[in-house]
């Protein structure tokens, strides 16, 4: 792989893991753009092959579209956008520019444990999936929102714990168990945190094929506990909590280890940003679209959007 010439827009909290991966993968960092600069002028001046977009949710789509129009490949942080309408605009723009790659950072799909779980499920060895349960019990205090007020404002972030934190796990639940066809539950603000976004939500998810998942997410937990995802199938159970434990109905069990947390960033982001970014760079010479494009990433966002609409 020849490492591309890249640029980054949005040098905030998450950008550190992107910059670390850019350095480690040997990409040529041609420039960094913050909110004091016009991103269009920046792209015209720097002319990168790839742009990493790490801006707040309501600053994703316009920047990504401007990059696509310039033929610049886009690696976009999740979620696709702060609203489903904006996200769909990007899906359409991606279709208008089929030769320009776009990838969305749902990096947990690159965790070795997630990939192993998917392989086992697709192999059919465990039989039909009956159901799953997942929990995201994390801690965000007032300082987290005060430092970056957009995170607490629905009009800018699009929502709270579901679209900002738990989207990774909702994405994994659908990726592993199947499309969700109906979601019910409640979301609320219980933690006295700033802003107007939900800090806690519980959902019951019905999947195509008949499986049911229960899902709980909150940022009011005392600490950042490891995400837990248990998938129950006819002939065994998969338990993802850091490592993956597979318990077969015949008594066998095996363990697949998760990657150790990387040096840059927060441990709860997982260690897979670099794997996703490396795969995105590698995909630039493929004729195929990147596997997690805006259409693919929309699955979790559509579920969240429909849940917000039907429960508010
Ligand atoms: N994949 C993950 O695990 C993960 C983890 C954390 C954050 N994120 C995502 O990363 C994105 C950024 O989150 P964050 O916590 O780093 O936010 P942040 O507020 O810390 O950083 C955002 C940066 O964007 C800059 N910015 C804002 N508007 C801009 C504009 N128009 N042009 C150029 N720069 C602009 C700000 O100055 C800031 O430097 C969000 O989409 C968030 O959901 C993803």
mmCIF file of C-alpha atoms and ligand atoms in Angstrom:
data_model
loop_
_atom_site.group_PDB
_atom_site.id
_atom_site.type_symbol
_atom_site.label_atom_id
_atom_site.label_comp_id
_atom_site.label_asym_id
_atom_site.label_seq_id
_atom_site.Cartn_x
_atom_site.Cartn_y
_atom_site.Cartn_z
ATOM 1 C CA UNK A 1 0.000 0.000 0.000
ATOM 2 C CA UNK A 2 1.276 3.441 -0.874
ATOM 3 C CA UNK A 3 0.240 5.722 1.963
ATOM 4 C CA UNK A 4 -1.864 8.601 0.643
ATOM 5 C CA UNK A 5 -1.468 12.342 1.034
ATOM 6 C CA UNK A 6 -4.074 13.263 3.634
ATOM 7 C CA UNK A 7 -5.578 16.215 5.475
ATOM 8 C CA UNK A 8 -7.702 16.484 8.609
ATOM 9 C CA UNK A 9 -10.609 18.843 9.278
ATOM 10 C CA UNK A 10 -11.652 19.258 12.927
ATOM 11 C CA UNK A 11 -8.591 18.956 15.185
ATOM 12 C CA UNK A 12 -10.534 18.253 18.417
ATOM 13 C CA UNK A 13 -10.839 15.370 20.866
ATOM 14 C CA UNK A 14 -11.080 12.394 18.505
ATOM 15 C CA UNK A 15 -8.569 13.772 16.029
ATOM 16 C CA UNK A 16 -5.718 12.475 18.197
ATOM 17 C CA UNK A 17 -6.439 8.866 17.201
ATOM 18 C CA UNK A 18 -6.660 9.846 13.540
ATOM 19 C CA UNK A 19 -3.398 11.775 13.696
ATOM 20 C CA UNK A 20 -1.699 8.893 15.512
ATOM 21 C CA UNK A 21 -2.882 6.430 12.843
ATOM 22 C CA UNK A 22 -1.885 8.783 10.020
ATOM 23 C CA UNK A 23 1.614 8.914 11.503
ATOM 24 C CA UNK A 24 1.832 5.191 12.170
ATOM 25 C CA UNK A 25 0.617 4.240 8.692
ATOM 26 C CA UNK A 26 3.149 6.560 7.106
ATOM 27 C CA UNK A 27 0.589 8.791 5.375
ATOM 28 C CA UNK A 28 1.700 12.246 4.366
ATOM 29 C CA UNK A 29 -0.212 14.777 6.488
ATOM 30 C CA UNK A 30 -0.562 17.764 4.170
ATOM 31 C CA UNK A 31 -2.602 20.028 6.426
ATOM 32 C CA UNK A 32 -5.033 20.448 9.325
ATOM 33 C CA UNK A 33 -8.050 22.763 9.237
ATOM 34 C CA UNK A 34 -9.901 24.103 12.266
ATOM 35 C CA UNK A 35 -13.046 26.217 12.472
ATOM 36 C CA UNK A 36 -11.121 29.452 11.923
ATOM 37 C CA UNK A 37 -10.548 28.485 8.274
ATOM 38 C CA UNK A 38 -12.881 28.012 5.343
ATOM 39 C CA UNK A 39 -12.751 24.274 4.652
ATOM 40 C CA UNK A 40 -13.386 24.788 0.915
ATOM 41 C CA UNK A 41 -10.423 27.133 0.545
ATOM 42 C CA UNK A 42 -8.385 24.680 2.643
ATOM 43 C CA UNK A 43 -9.251 21.737 0.368
ATOM 44 C CA UNK A 44 -8.508 23.817 -2.753
ATOM 45 C CA UNK A 45 -5.168 24.896 -1.363
ATOM 46 C CA UNK A 46 -3.968 21.604 0.141
ATOM 47 C CA UNK A 47 -5.490 19.216 -2.470
ATOM 48 C CA UNK A 48 -5.237 16.031 -0.372
ATOM 49 C CA UNK A 49 -6.167 12.601 -1.721
ATOM 50 C CA UNK A 50 -8.031 11.806 1.514
ATOM 51 C CA UNK A 51 -9.624 14.049 4.102
ATOM 52 C CA UNK A 52 -10.381 12.900 7.637
ATOM 53 C CA UNK A 53 -13.460 14.787 8.893
ATOM 54 C CA UNK A 54 -13.576 14.994 12.697
ATOM 55 C CA UNK A 55 -15.958 17.915 13.172
ATOM 56 C CA UNK A 56 -19.141 18.108 15.283
ATOM 57 C CA UNK A 57 -22.154 16.175 13.924
ATOM 58 C CA UNK A 58 -23.804 19.173 12.266
ATOM 59 C CA UNK A 59 -20.583 19.974 10.412
ATOM 60 C CA UNK A 60 -20.187 16.607 8.704
ATOM 61 C CA UNK A 61 -22.281 16.619 5.571
ATOM 62 C CA UNK A 62 -21.456 19.936 3.949
ATOM 63 C CA UNK A 63 -17.731 19.369 4.393
ATOM 64 C CA UNK A 64 -17.988 15.796 3.090
ATOM 65 C CA UNK A 65 -19.979 16.895 0.033
ATOM 66 C CA UNK A 66 -17.500 19.646 -0.735
ATOM 67 C CA UNK A 67 -14.691 17.098 -0.549
ATOM 68 C CA UNK A 68 -16.505 14.600 -2.801
ATOM 69 C CA UNK A 69 -17.108 17.346 -5.348
ATOM 70 C CA UNK A 70 -13.372 17.977 -5.401
ATOM 71 C CA UNK A 71 -12.609 14.296 -5.901
ATOM 72 C CA UNK A 72 -11.158 14.018 -2.375
ATOM 73 C CA UNK A 73 -11.802 10.650 -0.649
ATOM 74 C CA UNK A 74 -13.610 11.115 2.669
ATOM 75 C CA UNK A 75 -13.078 9.351 5.975
ATOM 76 C CA UNK A 76 -15.888 10.660 8.153
ATOM 77 C CA UNK A 77 -16.357 10.294 11.888
ATOM 78 C CA UNK A 78 -19.667 8.827 13.037
ATOM 79 C CA UNK A 79 -22.572 9.534 12.906
ATOM 80 C CA UNK A 80 -23.102 10.324 9.235
ATOM 81 C CA UNK A 81 -24.959 13.492 10.246
ATOM 82 C CA UNK A 82 -27.007 15.124 13.014
ATOM 83 C CA UNK A 83 -30.259 14.501 11.090
ATOM 84 C CA UNK A 84 -31.415 11.701 8.846
ATOM 85 C CA UNK A 85 -32.262 14.200 6.099
ATOM 86 C CA UNK A 86 -28.673 15.472 6.059
ATOM 87 C CA UNK A 87 -27.362 11.901 6.135
ATOM 88 C CA UNK A 88 -29.480 11.040 3.092
ATOM 89 C CA UNK A 89 -28.031 14.028 1.235
ATOM 90 C CA UNK A 90 -24.611 12.513 1.742
ATOM 91 C CA UNK A 91 -25.756 9.079 0.583
ATOM 92 C CA UNK A 92 -27.027 10.756 -2.605
ATOM 93 C CA UNK A 93 -23.794 12.738 -3.047
ATOM 94 C CA UNK A 94 -21.772 9.529 -2.667
ATOM 95 C CA UNK A 95 -23.864 7.932 -5.438
ATOM 96 C CA UNK A 96 -23.169 10.962 -7.659
ATOM 97 C CA UNK A 97 -19.412 10.453 -7.137
ATOM 98 C CA UNK A 98 -18.938 6.689 -7.425
ATOM 99 C CA UNK A 99 -15.209 6.948 -8.060
ATOM 100 C CA UNK A 100 -14.596 8.861 -4.825
ATOM 101 C CA UNK A 101 -14.426 6.703 -1.679
ATOM 102 C CA UNK A 102 -16.284 7.498 1.488
ATOM 103 C CA UNK A 103 -15.911 5.629 4.771
ATOM 104 C CA UNK A 104 -17.558 6.164 8.152
ATOM 105 C CA UNK A 105 -15.673 5.486 11.398
ATOM 106 C CA UNK A 106 -17.708 2.702 12.960
ATOM 107 C CA UNK A 107 -14.391 1.230 14.032
ATOM 108 C CA UNK A 108 -15.836 -1.383 16.391
ATOM 109 C CA UNK A 109 -16.640 -3.500 13.339
ATOM 110 C CA UNK A 110 -12.869 -3.894 13.027
ATOM 111 C CA UNK A 111 -12.409 -5.248 16.561
ATOM 112 C CA UNK A 112 -11.011 -8.784 16.209
ATOM 113 C CA UNK A 113 -13.748 -9.948 18.584
ATOM 114 C CA UNK A 114 -16.562 -8.397 16.506
ATOM 115 C CA UNK A 115 -15.150 -9.918 13.339
ATOM 116 C CA UNK A 116 -14.773 -13.330 14.962
ATOM 117 C CA UNK A 117 -18.340 -13.146 16.288
ATOM 118 C CA UNK A 118 -19.642 -12.318 12.823
ATOM 119 C CA UNK A 119 -17.683 -15.148 11.226
ATOM 120 C CA UNK A 120 -19.013 -17.669 13.741
ATOM 121 C CA UNK A 121 -22.585 -16.475 13.246
ATOM 122 C CA UNK A 122 -22.304 -16.495 9.442
ATOM 123 C CA UNK A 123 -20.795 -20.004 9.503
ATOM 124 C CA UNK A 124 -24.120 -21.290 10.826
ATOM 125 C CA UNK A 125 -22.387 -23.410 13.466
ATOM 126 C CA UNK A 126 -24.464 -21.922 16.272
ATOM 127 C CA UNK A 127 -27.749 -22.169 14.394
ATOM 128 C CA UNK A 128 -30.380 -19.441 14.387
ATOM 129 C CA UNK A 129 -29.925 -16.399 16.630
ATOM 130 C CA UNK A 130 -32.712 -16.237 19.184
ATOM 131 C CA UNK A 131 -31.913 -12.925 20.795
ATOM 132 C CA UNK A 132 -29.343 -10.555 22.233
ATOM 133 C CA UNK A 133 -28.799 -8.109 25.045
ATOM 134 C CA UNK A 134 -26.435 -5.163 25.099
ATOM 135 C CA UNK A 135 -25.441 -2.491 27.554
ATOM 136 C CA UNK A 136 -23.358 0.656 27.245
ATOM 137 C CA UNK A 137 -22.769 1.972 30.769
ATOM 138 C CA UNK A 138 -20.549 4.999 30.462
ATOM 139 C CA UNK A 139 -19.710 8.132 32.382
ATOM 140 C CA UNK A 140 -19.900 11.638 30.975
ATOM 141 C CA UNK A 141 -19.928 14.517 33.426
ATOM 142 C CA UNK A 142 -20.956 18.137 33.036
ATOM 143 C CA UNK A 143 -17.372 19.074 32.163
ATOM 144 C CA UNK A 144 -17.557 16.837 29.062
ATOM 145 C CA UNK A 145 -20.518 18.832 27.758
ATOM 146 C CA UNK A 146 -19.293 22.227 29.011
ATOM 147 C CA UNK A 147 -16.000 21.725 27.163
ATOM 148 C CA UNK A 148 -17.844 21.121 23.862
ATOM 149 C CA UNK A 149 -21.365 22.547 24.182
ATOM 150 C CA UNK A 150 -22.500 21.157 20.782
ATOM 151 C CA UNK A 151 -22.548 17.690 22.396
ATOM 152 C CA UNK A 152 -25.409 18.659 24.688
ATOM 153 C CA UNK A 153 -27.562 20.459 22.101
ATOM 154 C CA UNK A 154 -30.018 18.315 20.133
ATOM 155 C CA UNK A 155 -30.045 20.740 17.202
ATOM 156 C CA UNK A 156 -26.299 20.268 16.761
ATOM 157 C CA UNK A 157 -25.578 16.723 17.959
ATOM 158 C CA UNK A 158 -28.858 15.194 16.771
ATOM 159 C CA UNK A 159 -29.367 13.551 20.174
ATOM 160 C CA UNK A 160 -27.488 12.214 23.168
ATOM 161 C CA UNK A 161 -26.247 8.818 24.332
ATOM 162 C CA UNK A 162 -27.796 6.898 21.422
ATOM 163 C CA UNK A 163 -26.411 8.906 18.508
ATOM 164 C CA UNK A 164 -23.176 9.956 20.174
ATOM 165 C CA UNK A 165 -22.006 6.987 22.251
ATOM 166 C CA UNK A 166 -24.194 3.890 21.807
ATOM 167 C CA UNK A 167 -24.392 4.124 18.005
ATOM 168 C CA UNK A 168 -21.333 1.845 17.789
ATOM 169 C CA UNK A 169 -23.062 -0.895 19.760
ATOM 170 C CA UNK A 170 -26.396 -0.455 17.971
ATOM 171 C CA UNK A 171 -24.452 -0.822 14.741
ATOM 172 C CA UNK A 172 -22.829 -4.030 16.016
ATOM 173 C CA UNK A 173 -26.182 -5.427 17.162
ATOM 174 C CA UNK A 174 -27.611 -4.991 13.656
ATOM 175 C CA UNK A 175 -24.422 -6.161 11.959
ATOM 176 C CA UNK A 176 -24.355 -9.330 14.040
ATOM 177 C CA UNK A 177 -28.017 -10.108 14.703
ATOM 178 C CA UNK A 178 -29.702 -8.592 11.624
ATOM 179 C CA UNK A 179 -31.743 -5.570 10.599
ATOM 180 C CA UNK A 180 -34.084 -4.154 13.197
ATOM 181 C CA UNK A 181 -37.659 -3.941 11.950
ATOM 182 C CA UNK A 182 -39.277 -2.476 15.088
ATOM 183 C CA UNK A 183 -37.937 -0.575 18.094
ATOM 184 C CA UNK A 184 -39.772 0.460 21.239
ATOM 185 C CA UNK A 185 -38.572 1.876 24.532
ATOM 186 C CA UNK A 186 -37.858 5.124 26.285
ATOM 187 C CA UNK A 187 -35.164 7.769 26.375
ATOM 188 C CA UNK A 188 -34.812 10.406 29.039
ATOM 189 C CA UNK A 189 -32.696 12.881 30.927
ATOM 190 C CA UNK A 190 -32.049 11.647 34.454
ATOM 191 C CA UNK A 191 -28.484 12.666 35.267
ATOM 192 C CA UNK A 192 -28.856 16.451 35.606
ATOM 193 C CA UNK A 193 -26.370 16.946 32.782
ATOM 194 C CA UNK A 194 -26.323 20.138 30.706
ATOM 195 C CA UNK A 195 -28.342 20.561 27.524
ATOM 196 C CA UNK A 196 -31.414 18.897 26.060
ATOM 197 C CA UNK A 197 -30.139 15.495 24.860
ATOM 198 C CA UNK A 198 -31.067 12.125 26.389
ATOM 199 C CA UNK A 199 -28.527 10.659 28.815
ATOM 200 C CA UNK A 200 -30.223 7.249 29.132
ATOM 201 C CA UNK A 201 -32.271 5.000 26.865
ATOM 202 C CA UNK A 202 -33.661 1.493 26.874
ATOM 203 C CA UNK A 203 -34.942 -0.241 23.795
ATOM 204 C CA UNK A 204 -36.522 -3.508 22.747
ATOM 205 C CA UNK A 205 -35.505 -4.333 19.179
ATOM 206 C CA UNK A 206 -37.232 -6.828 16.916
ATOM 207 C CA UNK A 207 -35.023 -8.129 14.121
ATOM 208 C CA UNK A 208 -35.940 -9.407 10.705
ATOM 209 C CA UNK A 209 -35.915 -13.182 11.142
ATOM 210 C CA UNK A 210 -37.611 -13.075 14.536
ATOM 211 C CA UNK A 211 -34.773 -12.486 17.024
ATOM 212 C CA UNK A 212 -35.315 -9.892 19.759
ATOM 213 C CA UNK A 213 -32.652 -7.737 21.420
ATOM 214 C CA UNK A 214 -32.828 -5.669 24.579
ATOM 215 C CA UNK A 215 -30.556 -2.668 24.771
ATOM 216 C CA UNK A 216 -29.640 -0.264 27.560
ATOM 217 C CA UNK A 217 -27.389 2.774 27.274
ATOM 218 C CA UNK A 218 -26.522 5.551 29.671
ATOM 219 C CA UNK A 219 -23.819 8.134 30.285
ATOM 220 C CA UNK A 220 -24.851 8.456 33.949
ATOM 221 C CA UNK A 221 -22.837 5.413 35.098
ATOM 222 C CA UNK A 222 -20.094 6.046 37.673
ATOM 223 C CA UNK A 223 -17.373 4.757 35.315
ATOM 224 C CA UNK A 224 -16.847 3.690 31.704
ATOM 225 C CA UNK A 225 -17.688 0.008 31.995
ATOM 226 C CA UNK A 226 -16.794 -2.309 29.139
ATOM 227 C CA UNK A 227 -19.589 -2.608 26.594
ATOM 228 C CA UNK A 228 -21.388 -5.923 27.000
ATOM 229 C CA UNK A 229 -23.115 -7.752 24.156
ATOM 230 C CA UNK A 230 -24.501 -11.247 24.588
ATOM 231 C CA UNK A 231 -25.948 -13.119 21.618
ATOM 232 C CA UNK A 232 -27.917 -16.278 22.248
ATOM 233 C CA UNK A 233 -28.266 -18.762 19.413
ATOM 234 C CA UNK A 234 -29.764 -22.234 19.180
ATOM 235 C CA UNK A 235 -26.449 -24.030 19.726
ATOM 236 C CA UNK A 236 -24.418 -21.599 21.794
ATOM 237 C CA UNK A 237 -23.841 -18.155 23.186
ATOM 238 C CA UNK A 238 -21.438 -15.382 22.279
ATOM 239 C CA UNK A 239 -20.415 -12.981 25.021
ATOM 240 C CA UNK A 240 -18.523 -9.856 24.044
ATOM 241 C CA UNK A 241 -17.188 -7.943 27.005
ATOM 242 C CA UNK A 242 -13.709 -6.876 26.067
ATOM 243 C CA UNK A 243 -12.759 -10.396 24.953
ATOM 244 C CA UNK A 244 -15.175 -12.690 23.143
ATOM 245 C CA UNK A 245 -16.235 -15.893 24.876
ATOM 246 C CA UNK A 246 -18.013 -18.493 22.805
ATOM 247 C CA UNK A 247 -19.888 -21.162 24.765
ATOM 248 C CA UNK A 248 -21.117 -24.045 22.625
ATOM 249 C CA UNK A 249 -24.150 -26.092 23.638
ATOM 250 C CA UNK A 250 -21.973 -29.254 23.637
ATOM 251 C CA UNK A 251 -19.868 -27.855 26.491
ATOM 252 C CA UNK A 252 -16.891 -26.574 24.510
ATOM 253 C CA UNK A 253 -15.858 -22.960 24.933
ATOM 254 C CA UNK A 254 -13.260 -20.687 23.411
ATOM 255 C CA UNK A 255 -11.958 -17.205 24.005
ATOM 256 C CA UNK A 256 -10.863 -14.642 21.424
ATOM 257 C CA UNK A 257 -8.870 -11.767 22.866
ATOM 258 C CA UNK A 258 -9.666 -8.125 22.157
ATOM 259 C CA UNK A 259 -6.878 -5.786 21.094
ATOM 260 C CA UNK A 260 -5.202 -3.992 23.958
ATOM 261 C CA UNK A 261 -6.252 -0.307 24.073
ATOM 262 C CA UNK A 262 -4.058 1.809 21.817
ATOM 263 C CA UNK A 263 -1.780 4.596 23.001
ATOM 264 C CA UNK A 264 -3.799 7.512 21.629
ATOM 265 C CA UNK A 265 -7.356 8.347 22.596
ATOM 266 C CA UNK A 266 -9.722 6.932 25.193
ATOM 267 C CA UNK A 267 -9.818 3.237 26.015
ATOM 268 C CA UNK A 268 -13.614 3.075 25.506
ATOM 269 C CA UNK A 269 -13.179 4.040 21.830
ATOM 270 C CA UNK A 270 -11.497 0.660 21.384
ATOM 271 C CA UNK A 271 -8.239 0.147 19.536
ATOM 272 C CA UNK A 272 -9.600 -0.285 16.032
ATOM 273 C CA UNK A 273 -9.507 3.214 14.517
ATOM 274 C CA UNK A 274 -6.107 2.397 13.081
ATOM 275 C CA UNK A 275 -7.369 -0.875 11.549
ATOM 276 C CA UNK A 276 -10.266 0.926 9.895
ATOM 277 C CA UNK A 277 -8.087 3.770 8.629
ATOM 278 C CA UNK A 278 -5.512 1.321 7.232
ATOM 279 C CA UNK A 279 -8.282 -0.578 5.464
ATOM 280 C CA UNK A 280 -9.680 2.683 4.056
ATOM 281 C CA UNK A 281 -6.287 3.660 2.652
ATOM 282 C CA UNK A 282 -5.882 0.159 1.237
ATOM 283 C CA UNK A 283 -9.353 0.357 -0.350
ATOM 284 C CA UNK A 284 -8.391 3.400 -2.421
ATOM 285 C CA UNK A 285 -6.978 1.145 -5.102
ATOM 286 C CA UNK A 286 -10.022 -1.206 -5.058
ATOM 287 C CA UNK A 287 -12.836 -0.854 -7.533
ATOM 288 C CA UNK A 288 -15.323 -1.734 -4.774
ATOM 289 C CA UNK A 289 -16.824 0.885 -2.421
ATOM 290 C CA UNK A 290 -15.485 0.938 1.153
ATOM 291 C CA UNK A 291 -17.582 -1.560 3.192
ATOM 292 C CA UNK A 292 -18.778 1.018 5.744
ATOM 293 C CA UNK A 293 -19.993 3.828 3.514
ATOM 294 C CA UNK A 294 -22.753 6.304 4.381
ATOM 295 C CA UNK A 295 -25.527 3.944 3.246
ATOM 296 C CA UNK A 296 -24.214 1.148 5.480
ATOM 297 C CA UNK A 297 -23.640 3.531 8.395
ATOM 298 C CA UNK A 298 -27.155 4.862 8.026
ATOM 299 C CA UNK A 299 -28.651 1.610 9.349
ATOM 300 C CA UNK A 300 -27.874 2.457 12.973
ATOM 301 C CA UNK A 301 -28.698 6.115 12.478
ATOM 302 C CA UNK A 302 -32.071 5.326 10.887
ATOM 303 C CA UNK A 303 -32.925 3.095 13.824
ATOM 304 C CA UNK A 304 -32.021 5.880 16.259
ATOM 305 C CA UNK A 305 -33.939 8.484 14.256
ATOM 306 C CA UNK A 306 -37.096 6.362 14.135
ATOM 307 C CA UNK A 307 -36.770 5.648 17.844
ATOM 308 C CA UNK A 308 -36.459 9.385 18.630
ATOM 309 C CA UNK A 309 -39.469 10.175 16.430
ATOM 310 C CA UNK A 310 -41.709 7.527 17.928
ATOM 311 C CA UNK A 311 -40.734 7.981 21.571
ATOM 312 C CA UNK A 312 -40.572 11.776 21.902
HETATM 313 N N1 LIG B 1 -15.406 6.878 16.516
HETATM 314 C C1 LIG B 1 -15.298 7.188 17.810
HETATM 315 O O1 LIG B 1 -15.053 6.340 18.665
HETATM 316 C C2 LIG B 1 -15.445 8.616 18.210
HETATM 317 C C3 LIG B 1 -15.020 9.049 19.462
HETATM 318 C C4 LIG B 1 -15.177 10.395 19.794
HETATM 319 C C5 LIG B 1 -15.773 11.270 18.898
HETATM 320 N N2 LIG B 1 -16.196 10.809 17.692
HETATM 321 C C6 LIG B 1 -16.833 11.696 16.700
HETATM 322 O O2 LIG B 1 -15.851 12.618 16.242
HETATM 323 C C7 LIG B 1 -16.473 13.847 15.904
HETATM 324 C C8 LIG B 1 -15.807 14.955 16.685
HETATM 325 O O3 LIG B 1 -15.978 14.734 18.068
HETATM 326 P P1 LIG B 1 -14.996 15.399 19.124
HETATM 327 O O4 LIG B 1 -15.407 14.907 20.450
HETATM 328 O O5 LIG B 1 -13.598 15.221 18.667
HETATM 329 O O6 LIG B 1 -15.412 16.948 18.942
HETATM 330 P P2 LIG B 1 -14.572 18.244 19.390
HETATM 331 O O7 LIG B 1 -15.570 19.321 19.617
HETATM 332 O O8 LIG B 1 -13.616 17.899 20.455
HETATM 333 O O9 LIG B 1 -13.721 18.575 18.077
HETATM 334 C C9 LIG B 1 -14.327 19.094 16.922
HETATM 335 C C10 LIG B 1 -13.281 19.923 16.195
HETATM 336 O O10 LIG B 1 -13.873 20.398 14.976
HETATM 337 C C11 LIG B 1 -13.512 21.761 14.806
HETATM 338 N N3 LIG B 1 -14.508 22.360 13.914
HETATM 339 C C12 LIG B 1 -15.803 22.677 14.183
HETATM 340 N N4 LIG B 1 -16.399 23.179 13.080
HETATM 341 C C13 LIG B 1 -15.463 23.187 12.106
HETATM 342 C C14 LIG B 1 -15.460 23.595 10.762
HETATM 343 N N5 LIG B 1 -16.571 24.073 10.194
HETATM 344 N N6 LIG B 1 -14.319 23.463 10.057
HETATM 345 C C15 LIG B 1 -13.191 22.962 10.624
HETATM 346 N N7 LIG B 1 -13.125 22.545 11.912
HETATM 347 C C16 LIG B 1 -14.266 22.657 12.645
HETATM 348 C C17 LIG B 1 -13.498 22.322 16.217
HETATM 349 O O11 LIG B 1 -12.743 23.504 16.253
HETATM 350 C C18 LIG B 1 -12.833 21.161 16.953
HETATM 351 O O12 LIG B 1 -11.436 21.265 16.826
HETATM 352 C C19 LIG B 1 -17.953 13.659 16.203
HETATM 353 O O13 LIG B 1 -18.613 13.252 15.046
HETATM 354 C C20 LIG B 1 -17.948 12.560 17.254
HETATM 355 O O14 LIG B 1 -19.166 11.836 17.321
HETATM 356 C C21 LIG B 1 -16.025 9.511 17.341
#
